[in-house]
mmCIF file of C-alpha atoms and ligand atoms in Angstrom:
data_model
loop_
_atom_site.group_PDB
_atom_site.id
_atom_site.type_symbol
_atom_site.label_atom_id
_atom_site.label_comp_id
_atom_site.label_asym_id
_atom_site.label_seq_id
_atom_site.Cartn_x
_atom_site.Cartn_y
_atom_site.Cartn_z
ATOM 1 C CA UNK A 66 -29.797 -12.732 -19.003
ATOM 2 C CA UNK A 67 -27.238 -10.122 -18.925
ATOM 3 C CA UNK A 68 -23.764 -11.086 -18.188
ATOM 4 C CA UNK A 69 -20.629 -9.018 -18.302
ATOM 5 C CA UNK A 70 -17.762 -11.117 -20.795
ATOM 6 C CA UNK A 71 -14.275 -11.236 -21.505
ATOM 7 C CA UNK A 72 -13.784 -11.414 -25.634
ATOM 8 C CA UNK A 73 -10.272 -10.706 -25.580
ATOM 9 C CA UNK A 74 -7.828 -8.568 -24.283
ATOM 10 C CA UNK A 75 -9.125 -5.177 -23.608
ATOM 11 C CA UNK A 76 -12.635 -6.285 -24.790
ATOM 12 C CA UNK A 77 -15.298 -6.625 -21.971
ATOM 13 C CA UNK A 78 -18.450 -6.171 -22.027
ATOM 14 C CA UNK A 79 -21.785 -6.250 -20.587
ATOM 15 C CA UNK A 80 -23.812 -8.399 -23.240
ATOM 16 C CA UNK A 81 -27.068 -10.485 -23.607
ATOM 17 C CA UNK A 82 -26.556 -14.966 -23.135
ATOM 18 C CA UNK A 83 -28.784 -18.061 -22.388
ATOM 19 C CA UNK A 84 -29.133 -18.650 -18.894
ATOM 20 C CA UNK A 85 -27.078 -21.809 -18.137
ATOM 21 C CA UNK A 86 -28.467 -24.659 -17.690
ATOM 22 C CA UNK A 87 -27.043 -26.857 -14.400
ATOM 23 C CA UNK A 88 -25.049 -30.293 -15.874
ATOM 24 C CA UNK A 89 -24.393 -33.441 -13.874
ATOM 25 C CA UNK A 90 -23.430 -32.279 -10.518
ATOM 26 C CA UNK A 91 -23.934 -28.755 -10.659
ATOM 27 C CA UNK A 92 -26.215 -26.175 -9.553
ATOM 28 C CA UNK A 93 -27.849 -23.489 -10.773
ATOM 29 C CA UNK A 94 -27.112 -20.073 -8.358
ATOM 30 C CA UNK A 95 -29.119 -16.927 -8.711
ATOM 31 C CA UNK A 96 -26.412 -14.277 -8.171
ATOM 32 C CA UNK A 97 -26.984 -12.395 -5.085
ATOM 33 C CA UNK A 98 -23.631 -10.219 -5.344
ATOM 34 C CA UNK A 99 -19.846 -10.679 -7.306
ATOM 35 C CA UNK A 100 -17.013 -8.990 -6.213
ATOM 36 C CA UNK A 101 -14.754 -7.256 -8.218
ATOM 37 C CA UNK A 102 -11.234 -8.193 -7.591
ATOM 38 C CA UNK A 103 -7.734 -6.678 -8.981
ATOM 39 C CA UNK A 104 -7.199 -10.257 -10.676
ATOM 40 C CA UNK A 105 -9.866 -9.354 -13.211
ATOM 41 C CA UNK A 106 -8.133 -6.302 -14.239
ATOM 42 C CA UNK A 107 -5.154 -8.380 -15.089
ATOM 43 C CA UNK A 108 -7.265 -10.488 -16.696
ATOM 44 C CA UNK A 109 -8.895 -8.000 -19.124
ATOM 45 C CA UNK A 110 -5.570 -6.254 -19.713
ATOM 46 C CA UNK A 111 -3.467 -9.037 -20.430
ATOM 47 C CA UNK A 112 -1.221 -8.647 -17.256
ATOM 48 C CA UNK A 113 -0.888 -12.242 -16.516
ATOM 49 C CA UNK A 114 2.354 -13.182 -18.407
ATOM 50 C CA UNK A 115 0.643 -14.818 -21.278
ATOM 51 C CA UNK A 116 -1.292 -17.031 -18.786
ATOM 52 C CA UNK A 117 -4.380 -18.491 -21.025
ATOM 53 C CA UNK A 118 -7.580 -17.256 -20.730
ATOM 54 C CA UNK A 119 -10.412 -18.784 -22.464
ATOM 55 C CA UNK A 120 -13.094 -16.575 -24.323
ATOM 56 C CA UNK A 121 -15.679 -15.584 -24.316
ATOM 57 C CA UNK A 122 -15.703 -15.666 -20.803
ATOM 58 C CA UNK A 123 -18.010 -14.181 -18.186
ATOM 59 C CA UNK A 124 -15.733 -12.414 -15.230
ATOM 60 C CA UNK A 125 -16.829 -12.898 -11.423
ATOM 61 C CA UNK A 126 -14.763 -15.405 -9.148
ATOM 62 C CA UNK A 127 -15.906 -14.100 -6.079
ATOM 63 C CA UNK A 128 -19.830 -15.070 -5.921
ATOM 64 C CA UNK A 129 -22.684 -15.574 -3.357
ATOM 65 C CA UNK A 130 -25.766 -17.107 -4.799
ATOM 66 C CA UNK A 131 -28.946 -18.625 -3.653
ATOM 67 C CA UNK A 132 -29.595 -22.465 -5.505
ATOM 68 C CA UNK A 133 -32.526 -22.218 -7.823
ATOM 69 C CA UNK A 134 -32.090 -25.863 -9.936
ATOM 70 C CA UNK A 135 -30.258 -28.757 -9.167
ATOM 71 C CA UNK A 136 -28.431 -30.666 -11.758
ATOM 72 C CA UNK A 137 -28.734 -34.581 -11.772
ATOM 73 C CA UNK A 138 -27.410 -36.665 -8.747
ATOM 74 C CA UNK A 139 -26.871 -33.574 -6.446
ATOM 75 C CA UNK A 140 -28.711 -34.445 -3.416
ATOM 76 C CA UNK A 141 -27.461 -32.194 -0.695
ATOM 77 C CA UNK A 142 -28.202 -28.551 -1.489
ATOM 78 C CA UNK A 143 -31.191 -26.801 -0.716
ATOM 79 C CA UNK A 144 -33.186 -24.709 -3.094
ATOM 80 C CA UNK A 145 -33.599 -21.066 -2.019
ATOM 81 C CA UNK A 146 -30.430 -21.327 0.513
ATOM 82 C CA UNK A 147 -27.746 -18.777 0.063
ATOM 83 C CA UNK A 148 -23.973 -20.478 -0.844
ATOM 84 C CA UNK A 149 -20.607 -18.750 -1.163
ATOM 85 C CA UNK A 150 -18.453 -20.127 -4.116
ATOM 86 C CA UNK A 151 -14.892 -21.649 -3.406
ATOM 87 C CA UNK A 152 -13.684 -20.371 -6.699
ATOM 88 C CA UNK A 153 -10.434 -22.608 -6.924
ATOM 89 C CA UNK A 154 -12.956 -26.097 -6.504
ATOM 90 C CA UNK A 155 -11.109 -29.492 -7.381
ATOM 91 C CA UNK A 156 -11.612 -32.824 -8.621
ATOM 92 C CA UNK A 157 -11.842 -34.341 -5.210
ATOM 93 C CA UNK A 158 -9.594 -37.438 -5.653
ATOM 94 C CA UNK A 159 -5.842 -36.214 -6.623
ATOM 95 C CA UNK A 160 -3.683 -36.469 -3.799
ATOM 96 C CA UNK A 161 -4.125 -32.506 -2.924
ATOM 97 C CA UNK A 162 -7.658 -32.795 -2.595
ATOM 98 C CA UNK A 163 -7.716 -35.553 -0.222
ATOM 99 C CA UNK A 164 -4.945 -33.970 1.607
ATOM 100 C CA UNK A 165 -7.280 -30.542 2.280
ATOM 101 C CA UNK A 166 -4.940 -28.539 -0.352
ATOM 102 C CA UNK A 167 -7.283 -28.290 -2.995
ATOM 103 C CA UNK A 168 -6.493 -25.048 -3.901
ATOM 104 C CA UNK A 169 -3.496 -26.795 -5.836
ATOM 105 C CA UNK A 170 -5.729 -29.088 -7.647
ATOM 106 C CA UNK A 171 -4.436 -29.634 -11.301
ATOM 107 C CA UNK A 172 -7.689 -30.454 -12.556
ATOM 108 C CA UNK A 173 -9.667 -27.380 -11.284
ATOM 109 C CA UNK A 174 -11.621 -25.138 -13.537
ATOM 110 C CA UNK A 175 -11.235 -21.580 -11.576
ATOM 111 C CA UNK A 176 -14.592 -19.968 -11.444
ATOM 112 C CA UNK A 177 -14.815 -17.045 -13.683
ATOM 113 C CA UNK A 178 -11.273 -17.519 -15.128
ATOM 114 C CA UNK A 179 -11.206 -20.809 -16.395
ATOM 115 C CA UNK A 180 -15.472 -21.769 -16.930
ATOM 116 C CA UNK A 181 -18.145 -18.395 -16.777
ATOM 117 C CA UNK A 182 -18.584 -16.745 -13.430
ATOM 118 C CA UNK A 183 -20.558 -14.059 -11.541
ATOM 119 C CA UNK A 184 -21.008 -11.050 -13.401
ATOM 120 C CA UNK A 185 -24.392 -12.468 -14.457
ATOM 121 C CA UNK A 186 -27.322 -13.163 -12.900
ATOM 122 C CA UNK A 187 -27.034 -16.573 -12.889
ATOM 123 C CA UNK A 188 -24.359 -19.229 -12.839
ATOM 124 C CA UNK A 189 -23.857 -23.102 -12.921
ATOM 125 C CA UNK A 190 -21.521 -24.364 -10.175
ATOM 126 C CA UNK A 191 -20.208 -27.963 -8.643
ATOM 127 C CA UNK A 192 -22.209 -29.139 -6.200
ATOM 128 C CA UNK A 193 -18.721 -29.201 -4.437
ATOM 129 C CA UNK A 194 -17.884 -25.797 -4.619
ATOM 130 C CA UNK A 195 -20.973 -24.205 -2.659
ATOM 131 C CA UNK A 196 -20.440 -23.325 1.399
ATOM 132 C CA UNK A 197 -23.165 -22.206 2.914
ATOM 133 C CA UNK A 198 -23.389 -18.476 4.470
ATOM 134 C CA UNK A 199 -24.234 -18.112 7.574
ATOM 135 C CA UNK A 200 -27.412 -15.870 8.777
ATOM 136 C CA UNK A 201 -25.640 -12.873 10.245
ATOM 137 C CA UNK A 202 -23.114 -12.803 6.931
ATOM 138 C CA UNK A 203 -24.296 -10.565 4.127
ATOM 139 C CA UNK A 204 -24.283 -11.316 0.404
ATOM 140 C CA UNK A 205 -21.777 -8.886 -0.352
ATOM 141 C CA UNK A 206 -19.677 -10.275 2.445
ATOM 142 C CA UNK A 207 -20.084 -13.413 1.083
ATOM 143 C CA UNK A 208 -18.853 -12.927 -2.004
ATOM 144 C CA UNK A 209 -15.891 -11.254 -1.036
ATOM 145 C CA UNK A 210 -15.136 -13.805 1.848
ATOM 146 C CA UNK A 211 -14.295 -16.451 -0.882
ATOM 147 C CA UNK A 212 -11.688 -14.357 -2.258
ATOM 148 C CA UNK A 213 -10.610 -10.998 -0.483
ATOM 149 C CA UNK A 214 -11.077 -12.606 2.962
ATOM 150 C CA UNK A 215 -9.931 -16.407 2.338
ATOM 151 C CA UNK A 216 -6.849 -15.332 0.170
ATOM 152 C CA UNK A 217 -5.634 -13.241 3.239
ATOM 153 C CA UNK A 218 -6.096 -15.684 5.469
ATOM 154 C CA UNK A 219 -4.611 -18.324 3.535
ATOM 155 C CA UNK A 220 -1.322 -16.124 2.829
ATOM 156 C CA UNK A 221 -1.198 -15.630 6.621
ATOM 157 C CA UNK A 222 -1.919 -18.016 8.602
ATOM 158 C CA UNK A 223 -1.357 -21.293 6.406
ATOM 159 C CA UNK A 224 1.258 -20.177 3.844
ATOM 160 C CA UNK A 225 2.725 -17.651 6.325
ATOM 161 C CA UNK A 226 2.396 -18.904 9.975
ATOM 162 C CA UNK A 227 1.469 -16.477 11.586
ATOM 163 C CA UNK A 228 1.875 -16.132 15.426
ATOM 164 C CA UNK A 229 0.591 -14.034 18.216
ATOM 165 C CA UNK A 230 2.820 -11.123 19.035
ATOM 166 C CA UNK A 231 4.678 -11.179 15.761
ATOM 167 C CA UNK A 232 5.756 -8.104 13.929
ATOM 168 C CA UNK A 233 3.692 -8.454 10.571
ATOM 169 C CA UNK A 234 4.148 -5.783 7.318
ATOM 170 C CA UNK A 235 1.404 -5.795 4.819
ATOM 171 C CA UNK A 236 2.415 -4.005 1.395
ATOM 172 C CA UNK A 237 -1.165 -3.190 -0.116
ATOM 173 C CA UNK A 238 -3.864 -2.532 2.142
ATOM 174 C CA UNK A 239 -6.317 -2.694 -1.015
ATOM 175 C CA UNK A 240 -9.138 -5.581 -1.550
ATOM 176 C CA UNK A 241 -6.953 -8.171 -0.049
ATOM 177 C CA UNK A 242 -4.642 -6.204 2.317
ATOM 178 C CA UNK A 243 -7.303 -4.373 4.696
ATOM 179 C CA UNK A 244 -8.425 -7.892 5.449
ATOM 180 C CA UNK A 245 -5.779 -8.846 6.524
ATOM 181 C CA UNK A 246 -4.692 -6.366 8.139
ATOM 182 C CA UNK A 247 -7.664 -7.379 10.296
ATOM 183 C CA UNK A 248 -7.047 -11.085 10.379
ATOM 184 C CA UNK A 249 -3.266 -10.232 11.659
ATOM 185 C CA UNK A 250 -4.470 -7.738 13.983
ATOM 186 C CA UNK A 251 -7.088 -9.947 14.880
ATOM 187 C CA UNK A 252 -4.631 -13.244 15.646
ATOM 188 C CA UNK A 253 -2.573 -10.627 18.132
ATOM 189 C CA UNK A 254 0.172 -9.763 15.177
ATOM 190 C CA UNK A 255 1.823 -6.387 15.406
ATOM 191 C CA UNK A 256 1.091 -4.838 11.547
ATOM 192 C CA UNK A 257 2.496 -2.403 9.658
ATOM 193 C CA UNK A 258 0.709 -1.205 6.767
ATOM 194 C CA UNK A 259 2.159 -0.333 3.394
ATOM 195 C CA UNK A 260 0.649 1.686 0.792
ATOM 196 C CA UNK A 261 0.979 4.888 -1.766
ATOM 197 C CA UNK A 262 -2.241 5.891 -1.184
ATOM 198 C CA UNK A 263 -2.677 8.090 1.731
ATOM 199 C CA UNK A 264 -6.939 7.005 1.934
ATOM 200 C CA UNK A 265 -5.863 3.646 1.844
ATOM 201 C CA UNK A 266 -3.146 4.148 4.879
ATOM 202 C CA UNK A 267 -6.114 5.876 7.117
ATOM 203 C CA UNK A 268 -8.223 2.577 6.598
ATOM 204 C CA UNK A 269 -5.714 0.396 7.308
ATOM 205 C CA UNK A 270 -5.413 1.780 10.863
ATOM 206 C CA UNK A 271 -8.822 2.427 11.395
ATOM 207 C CA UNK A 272 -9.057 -1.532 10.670
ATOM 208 C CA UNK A 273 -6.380 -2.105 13.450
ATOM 209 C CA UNK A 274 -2.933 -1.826 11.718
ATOM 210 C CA UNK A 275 -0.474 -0.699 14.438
ATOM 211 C CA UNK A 276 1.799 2.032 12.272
ATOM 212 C CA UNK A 277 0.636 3.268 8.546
ATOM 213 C CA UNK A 278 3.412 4.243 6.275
ATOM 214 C CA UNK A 279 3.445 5.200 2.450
ATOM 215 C CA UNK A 280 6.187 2.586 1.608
ATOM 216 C CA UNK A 281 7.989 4.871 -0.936
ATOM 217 C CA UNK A 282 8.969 6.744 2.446
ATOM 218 C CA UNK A 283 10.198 4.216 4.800
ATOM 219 C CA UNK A 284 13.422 4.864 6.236
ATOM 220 C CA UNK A 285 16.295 1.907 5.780
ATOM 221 C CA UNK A 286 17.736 3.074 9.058
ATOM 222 C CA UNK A 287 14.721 3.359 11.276
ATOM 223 C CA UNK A 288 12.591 -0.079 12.003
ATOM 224 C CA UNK A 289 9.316 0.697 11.515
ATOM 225 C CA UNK A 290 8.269 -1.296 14.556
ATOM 226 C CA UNK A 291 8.640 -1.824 18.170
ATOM 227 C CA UNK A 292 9.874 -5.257 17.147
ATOM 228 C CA UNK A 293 11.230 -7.398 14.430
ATOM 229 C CA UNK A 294 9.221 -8.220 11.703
ATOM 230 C CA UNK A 295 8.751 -12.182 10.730
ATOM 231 C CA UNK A 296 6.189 -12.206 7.941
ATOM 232 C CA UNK A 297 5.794 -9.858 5.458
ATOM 233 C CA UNK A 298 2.705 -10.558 2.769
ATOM 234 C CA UNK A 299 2.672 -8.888 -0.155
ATOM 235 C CA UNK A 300 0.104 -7.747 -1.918
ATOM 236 C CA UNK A 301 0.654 -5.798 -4.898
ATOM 237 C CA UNK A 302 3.929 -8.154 -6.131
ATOM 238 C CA UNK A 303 5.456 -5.727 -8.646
ATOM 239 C CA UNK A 304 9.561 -5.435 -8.687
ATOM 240 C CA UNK A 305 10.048 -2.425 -5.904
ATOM 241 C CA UNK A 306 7.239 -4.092 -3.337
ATOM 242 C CA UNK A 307 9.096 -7.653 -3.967
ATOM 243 C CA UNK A 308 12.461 -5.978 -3.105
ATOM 244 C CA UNK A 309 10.902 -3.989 0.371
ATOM 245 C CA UNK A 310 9.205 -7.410 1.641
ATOM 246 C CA UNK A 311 12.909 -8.821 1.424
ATOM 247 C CA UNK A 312 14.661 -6.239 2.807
ATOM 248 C CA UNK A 313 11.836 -5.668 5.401
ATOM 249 C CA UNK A 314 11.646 -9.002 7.055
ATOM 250 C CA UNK A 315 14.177 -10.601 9.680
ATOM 251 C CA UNK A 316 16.499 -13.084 9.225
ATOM 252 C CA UNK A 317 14.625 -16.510 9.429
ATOM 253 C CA UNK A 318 11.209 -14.509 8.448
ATOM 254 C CA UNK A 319 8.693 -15.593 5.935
ATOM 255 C CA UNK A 320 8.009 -13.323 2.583
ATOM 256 C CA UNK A 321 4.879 -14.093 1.186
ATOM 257 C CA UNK A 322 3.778 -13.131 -2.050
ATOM 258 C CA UNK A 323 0.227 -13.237 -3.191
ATOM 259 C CA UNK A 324 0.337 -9.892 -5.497
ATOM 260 C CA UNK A 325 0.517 -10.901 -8.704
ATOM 261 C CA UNK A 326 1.857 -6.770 -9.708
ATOM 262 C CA UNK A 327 4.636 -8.103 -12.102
ATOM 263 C CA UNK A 328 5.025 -12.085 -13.141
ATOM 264 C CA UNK A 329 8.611 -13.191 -13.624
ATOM 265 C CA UNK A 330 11.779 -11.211 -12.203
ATOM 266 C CA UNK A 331 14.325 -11.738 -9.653
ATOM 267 C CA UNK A 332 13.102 -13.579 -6.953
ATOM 268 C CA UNK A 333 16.021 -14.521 -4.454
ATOM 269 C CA UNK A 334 18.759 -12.662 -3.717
ATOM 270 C CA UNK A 335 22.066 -13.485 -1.509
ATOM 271 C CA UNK A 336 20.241 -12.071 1.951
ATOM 272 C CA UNK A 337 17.569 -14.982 1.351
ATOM 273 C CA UNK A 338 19.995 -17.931 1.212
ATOM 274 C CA UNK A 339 22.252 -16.483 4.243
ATOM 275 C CA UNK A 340 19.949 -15.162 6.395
ATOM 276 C CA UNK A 341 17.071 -18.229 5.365
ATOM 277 C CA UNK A 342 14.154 -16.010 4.154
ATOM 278 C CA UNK A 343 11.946 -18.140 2.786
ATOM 279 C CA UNK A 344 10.061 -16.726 0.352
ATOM 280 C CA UNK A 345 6.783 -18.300 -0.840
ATOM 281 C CA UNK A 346 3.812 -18.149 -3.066
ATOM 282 C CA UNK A 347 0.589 -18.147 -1.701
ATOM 283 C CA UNK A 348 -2.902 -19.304 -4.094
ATOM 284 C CA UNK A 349 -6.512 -17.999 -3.230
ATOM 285 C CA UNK A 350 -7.032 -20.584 -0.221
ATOM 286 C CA UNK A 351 -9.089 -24.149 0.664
ATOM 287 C CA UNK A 352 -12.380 -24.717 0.690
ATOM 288 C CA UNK A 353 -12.061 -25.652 4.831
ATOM 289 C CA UNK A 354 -10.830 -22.237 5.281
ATOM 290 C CA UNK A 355 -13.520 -20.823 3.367
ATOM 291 C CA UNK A 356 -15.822 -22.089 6.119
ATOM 292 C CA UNK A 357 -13.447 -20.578 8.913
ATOM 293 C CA UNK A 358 -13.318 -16.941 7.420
ATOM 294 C CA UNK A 359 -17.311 -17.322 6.813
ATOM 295 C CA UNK A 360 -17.153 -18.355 10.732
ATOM 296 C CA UNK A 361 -14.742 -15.056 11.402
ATOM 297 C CA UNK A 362 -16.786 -12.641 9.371
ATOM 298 C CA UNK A 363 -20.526 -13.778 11.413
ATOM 299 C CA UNK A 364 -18.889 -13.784 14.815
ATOM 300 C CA UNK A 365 -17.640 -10.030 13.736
ATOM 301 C CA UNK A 366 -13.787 -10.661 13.923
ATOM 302 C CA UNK A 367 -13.277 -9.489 10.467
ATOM 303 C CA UNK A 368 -15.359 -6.781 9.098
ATOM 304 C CA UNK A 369 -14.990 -6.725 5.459
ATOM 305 C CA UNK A 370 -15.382 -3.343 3.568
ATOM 306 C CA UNK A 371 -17.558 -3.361 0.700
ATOM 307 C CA UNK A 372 -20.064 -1.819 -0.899
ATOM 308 C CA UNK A 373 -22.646 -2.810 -3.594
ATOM 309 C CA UNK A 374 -23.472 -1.196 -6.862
ATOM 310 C CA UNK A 375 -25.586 -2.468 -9.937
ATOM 311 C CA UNK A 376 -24.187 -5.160 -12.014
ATOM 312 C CA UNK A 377 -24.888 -2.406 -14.908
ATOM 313 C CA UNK A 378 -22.316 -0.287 -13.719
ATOM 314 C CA UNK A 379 -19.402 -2.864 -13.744
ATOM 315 C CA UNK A 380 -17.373 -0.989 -16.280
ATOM 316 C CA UNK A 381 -16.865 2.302 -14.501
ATOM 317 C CA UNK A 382 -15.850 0.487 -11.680
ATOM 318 C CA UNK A 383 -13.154 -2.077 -13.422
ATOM 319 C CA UNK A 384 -11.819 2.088 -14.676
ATOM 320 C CA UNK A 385 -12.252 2.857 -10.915
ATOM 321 C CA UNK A 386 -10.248 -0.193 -9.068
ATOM 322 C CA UNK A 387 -7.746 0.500 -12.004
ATOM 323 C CA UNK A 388 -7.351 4.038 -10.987
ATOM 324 C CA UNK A 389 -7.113 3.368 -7.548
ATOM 325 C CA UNK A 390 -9.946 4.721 -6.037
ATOM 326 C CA UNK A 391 -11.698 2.067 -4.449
ATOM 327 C CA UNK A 392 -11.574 1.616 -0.813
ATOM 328 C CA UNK A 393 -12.028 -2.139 0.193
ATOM 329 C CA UNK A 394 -14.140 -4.148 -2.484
ATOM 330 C CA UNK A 395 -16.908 -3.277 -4.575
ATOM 331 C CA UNK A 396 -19.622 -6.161 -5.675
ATOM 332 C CA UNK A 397 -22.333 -5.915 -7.887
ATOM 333 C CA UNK A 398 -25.896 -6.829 -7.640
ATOM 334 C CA UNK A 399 -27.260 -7.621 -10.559
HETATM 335 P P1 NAD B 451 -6.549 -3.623 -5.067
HETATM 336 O O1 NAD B 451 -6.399 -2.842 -6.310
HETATM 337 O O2 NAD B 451 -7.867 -3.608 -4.359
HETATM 338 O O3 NAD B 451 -5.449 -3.172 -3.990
HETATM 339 C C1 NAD B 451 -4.107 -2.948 -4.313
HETATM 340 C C2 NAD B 451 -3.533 -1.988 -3.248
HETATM 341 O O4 NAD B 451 -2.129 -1.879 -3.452
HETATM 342 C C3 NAD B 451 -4.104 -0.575 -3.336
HETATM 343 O O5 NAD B 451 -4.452 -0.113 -2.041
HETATM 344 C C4 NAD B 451 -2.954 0.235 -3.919
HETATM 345 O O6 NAD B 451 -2.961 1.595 -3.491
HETATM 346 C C5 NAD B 451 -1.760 -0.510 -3.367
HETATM 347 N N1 NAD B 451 -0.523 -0.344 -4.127
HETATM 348 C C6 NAD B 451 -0.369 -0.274 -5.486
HETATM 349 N N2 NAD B 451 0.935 -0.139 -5.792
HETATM 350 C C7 NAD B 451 1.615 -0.147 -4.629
HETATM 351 C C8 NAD B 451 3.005 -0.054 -4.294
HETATM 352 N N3 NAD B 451 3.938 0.064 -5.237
HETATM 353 N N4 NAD B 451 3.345 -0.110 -2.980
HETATM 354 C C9 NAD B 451 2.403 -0.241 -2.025
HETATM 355 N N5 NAD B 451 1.084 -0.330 -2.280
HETATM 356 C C10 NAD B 451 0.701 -0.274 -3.569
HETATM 357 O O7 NAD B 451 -6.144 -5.118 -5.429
HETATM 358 P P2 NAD B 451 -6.602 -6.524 -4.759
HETATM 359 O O8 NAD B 451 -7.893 -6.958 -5.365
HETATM 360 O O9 NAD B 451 -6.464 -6.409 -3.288
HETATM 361 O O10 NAD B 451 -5.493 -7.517 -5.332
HETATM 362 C C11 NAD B 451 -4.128 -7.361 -4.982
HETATM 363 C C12 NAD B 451 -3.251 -8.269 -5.815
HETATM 364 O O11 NAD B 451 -3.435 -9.628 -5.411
HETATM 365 C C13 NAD B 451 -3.543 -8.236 -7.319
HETATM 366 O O12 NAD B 451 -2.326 -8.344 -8.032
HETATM 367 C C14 NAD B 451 -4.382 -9.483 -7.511
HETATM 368 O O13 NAD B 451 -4.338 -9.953 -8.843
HETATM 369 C C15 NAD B 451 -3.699 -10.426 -6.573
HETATM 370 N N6 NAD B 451 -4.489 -11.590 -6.121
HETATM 371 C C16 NAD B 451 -3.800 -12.737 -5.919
HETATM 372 C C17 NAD B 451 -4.460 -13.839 -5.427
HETATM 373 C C18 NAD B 451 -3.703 -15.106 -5.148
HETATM 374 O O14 NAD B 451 -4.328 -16.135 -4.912
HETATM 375 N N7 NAD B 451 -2.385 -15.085 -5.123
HETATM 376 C C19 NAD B 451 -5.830 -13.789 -5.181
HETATM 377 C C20 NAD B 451 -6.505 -12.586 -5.388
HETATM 378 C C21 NAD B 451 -5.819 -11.473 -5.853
HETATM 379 ZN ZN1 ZN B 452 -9.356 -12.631 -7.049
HETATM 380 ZN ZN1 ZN B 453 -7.894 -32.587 -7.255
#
């Protein structure tokens, strides 16, 4: 089957493998769509601070399949059903993954970063890991629900706690930011969305942010918003966009990071301890809330943007997303 790998930094490549075969507790997904996320470009240009990446590796941690063959002793997943993936799947017994927090599971093998993911056309998965999609979600949707959607949501409502009638900034209305731009929106916030890309600005208030602004423009002096803002999420996370989401947010706000722009630098400065911004990290998201934005995207609340393209085509598009000029997410097909 074809599959597109990660040899090395600056090596990917669309190549011929084995199909996988499904182990103990895993399933075997025909890939129905992978979505193409910034992460991977990190990934493949060694932007991750030295963070190990195994290789060869096949890319794709955002995935919606339909279960061809079941491994031994999994019982409860039904052939020719479509699943969404929850990339980040744990052991199910450490003391986060009986507490609903397995996103912070030590012992989880991150689809497509730490064992082979979706840029194939098929993949072995934990039984565990598959959600099913509902009817009236698409595949593409799907795929980018367990990532670009559930991300978002996690960053704002669990990490960032989020309430109705809040001023909320989002710095990167890319991928992850439109969507949540349209969760906030969505949950009554007040948003104000940050970007340098003018395209990227209209889309963000055609998806319901309240002001646009190109954040190398904002004015110290003038608040941006009718009122103050108390979370600020932040999703590019280089030095400058670090910097704005602490100078942006009020005193007692939330700073939320999620961006992963530039790893390492200065993190808190005196305004953080004496006006008690907290500023927190925020990982991909649980496999409950997968469920929820799955929920959010059938009943229409949040409206992904994606479009789909042949697995073929991948590396134009990893050029593309690097240069910018993709507007919401694109997945492939294989
Ligand atoms: P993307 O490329 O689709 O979007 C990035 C957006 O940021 C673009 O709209 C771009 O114009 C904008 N941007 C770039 N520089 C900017 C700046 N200086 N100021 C304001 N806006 C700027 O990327 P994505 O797939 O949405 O991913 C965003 C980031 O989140 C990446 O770093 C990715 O690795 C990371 N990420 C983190 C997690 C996590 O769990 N923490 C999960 C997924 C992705
Ligand atoms: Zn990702
Ligand atoms: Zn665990």
């Amino acid at each position: 089957m074809r599959a597109a790998r990660y040899f090395g930094p600056r090596d990917f490549r669309l190549v011929e493998v084995e199909r996988p075969v499904p182990a103990r507790g895993e399933v075997l997904l025909r890939v129905r769509a992978a979505g193409l996320c910034h992460s991977d470009l990190h990934i493949i240009y060694d932007e991750l601070g030295g963070y190990p990446i195994p290789a060869p590796l096949t890319l794709g941690h955002e995935i919606c399949g339909e279960a061809v063959e079941l491994g031994e002793g999994v019982s409860d997943i039904e052939l020719g059903r479509r699943y969404a993936v929850f990339g980040p799947v744990g052991c199910g017994h450490c003391r986060y993954c009986r507490s609903g927090r397995d996103n912070l599971c030590s012992e989880s093998r991150w689809m497509g970063i730490a064992r082979d993911g979706g840029y194939a056309e098929y993949v072995t998965v934990p039984a565990q890991a598959l959600v099913p999609v509902p009817e009236r979600v698409g595949d593409a949707e799907a795929a980018v629900a367990t990532d670009a959607v559930l991300t978002s949501y996690h960053a704002l409502v669990t990490v960032g706690r989020l309430e109705p009638g809040q001023g909320v900034a989002v710095i990167g209305v890319g991928g992850l930011g439109l969507n949540a731009v349209q969760i906030a929106s969505a949950l009554g916030a007040v948003v104000l969305a940050l970007d340098i890309d003018e395209r990227k600005l209209e889309l963000a208030r055609q998806h319901g942010a309240a002001v646009v602004l190109d954040s190398r423009q904002l004015d110290p002096q003038k608040p941006p918003l009718d009122r103050p803002i108390s979370l600020v999420a932040d999703f590019v996370g280089n030095d400058q966009t670090k910097l704005l989401a602490q100078q942006l947010v009020e005193r007692g706000g939330r700073v939320v990071l999620v961006g992963l722009g530039s790893v390492g630098g200065p993190l808190a400065a005196l305004r953080d301890i004496a006006e008690e911004i907290a500023v927190l990290g925020s990982f991909w998201g649980t496999r409950l809330e997968l469920a929820t934005v799955l929920d959010l995207i059938a009943r229409g609340i949040v409206r992904p943007r994606v479009e789909t393209h042949p697995l073929d085509e991948i590396l134009t598009w990893v050029e593309r997303l690097r240069a910018g000029a993709v507007e919401g997410r694109v997945a492939f097909v294989p």
